[in-house]
Amino acid sequence: MPAPAASSGASSPAVVDLIVDFGAEVRSHGASKYYLDRKARTDLRRAVGPQALRQVEHKLNCYVVVADDGVLITAAPRTTRIRH
């Protein structure tokens, strides 16, 4: 049985906020999917600094799906490449 969302790598609200604020957005089935690509990671490093990024970097290989009304649908670890 899959782990509940609360125990996933992206369960921290701060990590979810970072991914939504800095991540690349892909529209999919009436929602927005956010993830950190190379450019987004560079922008994030510039904004928060390399030391702060190192503290959460292991949690950033996730994607976040947000409905059009702003409700968080899921935050889960990325296991495959996200297609554009």
XYZ file of C-alpha atoms in Angstrom:
84
model
C 0.000 0.000 0.000
C 1.413 3.455 -0.868
C 2.479 5.775 1.915
C 0.052 8.569 2.795
C 0.901 12.042 1.511
C 1.826 13.255 4.974
C 4.803 10.901 5.102
C 6.102 11.662 1.627
C 9.260 13.660 1.012
C 7.287 16.789 0.128
C 5.068 16.777 3.200
C 6.624 19.898 4.669
C 4.526 22.957 3.848
C 7.735 24.960 3.399
C 8.996 22.525 0.753
C 5.643 22.581 -1.040
C 5.719 26.392 -1.032
C 9.257 26.435 -2.466
C 8.283 24.060 -5.266
C 5.158 26.075 -6.135
C 6.921 29.448 -5.903
C 10.068 28.551 -7.859
C 9.104 25.458 -9.856
C 8.289 25.025 -13.506
C 4.554 24.721 -14.178
C 2.931 22.176 -16.466
C -0.830 22.189 -17.039
C -2.342 18.730 -16.772
C -6.003 17.647 -16.608
C -7.367 20.921 -15.218
C -4.628 21.394 -12.621
C -1.092 22.719 -12.430
C 1.844 20.430 -11.789
C 4.951 22.079 -10.321
C 8.449 20.641 -10.143
C 11.988 21.965 -9.900
C 13.940 21.767 -13.124
C 17.542 22.953 -13.498
C 16.589 26.605 -14.024
C 14.232 26.582 -11.033
C 16.911 25.068 -8.785
C 19.348 27.785 -9.890
C 16.768 30.508 -9.165
C 16.032 28.948 -5.780
C 19.740 28.767 -4.898
C 20.099 32.476 -5.718
C 17.046 33.390 -3.632
C 17.711 31.379 -0.469
C 21.466 30.845 -0.623
C 23.472 27.656 -1.016
C 23.557 26.788 2.707
C 19.791 27.008 3.128
C 19.271 25.017 -0.058
C 21.543 22.207 1.186
C 19.279 21.757 4.215
C 16.207 20.919 2.099
C 17.762 19.757 -1.159
C 17.070 16.077 -0.454
C 13.331 16.875 -0.256
C 13.115 18.859 -3.500
C 12.910 15.956 -5.962
C 9.120 16.057 -5.728
C 6.190 17.357 -7.691
C 3.160 19.239 -6.442
C -0.278 19.243 -8.074
C -2.552 22.212 -7.358
C -6.141 22.551 -8.574
C -7.279 25.667 -10.407
C -8.977 26.899 -7.215
C -5.660 26.711 -5.302
C -6.333 23.495 -3.396
C -3.340 21.187 -2.987
C -4.174 17.873 -4.634
C -0.944 15.988 -3.988
C 2.730 16.342 -3.219
C 4.772 13.268 -4.012
C 8.321 12.189 -4.786
C 9.257 12.196 -8.467
C 10.043 8.702 -9.698
C 9.922 9.415 -13.425
C 10.672 12.279 -15.749
C 7.886 14.862 -16.073
C 6.842 15.266 -19.670
C 5.997 18.725 -20.978
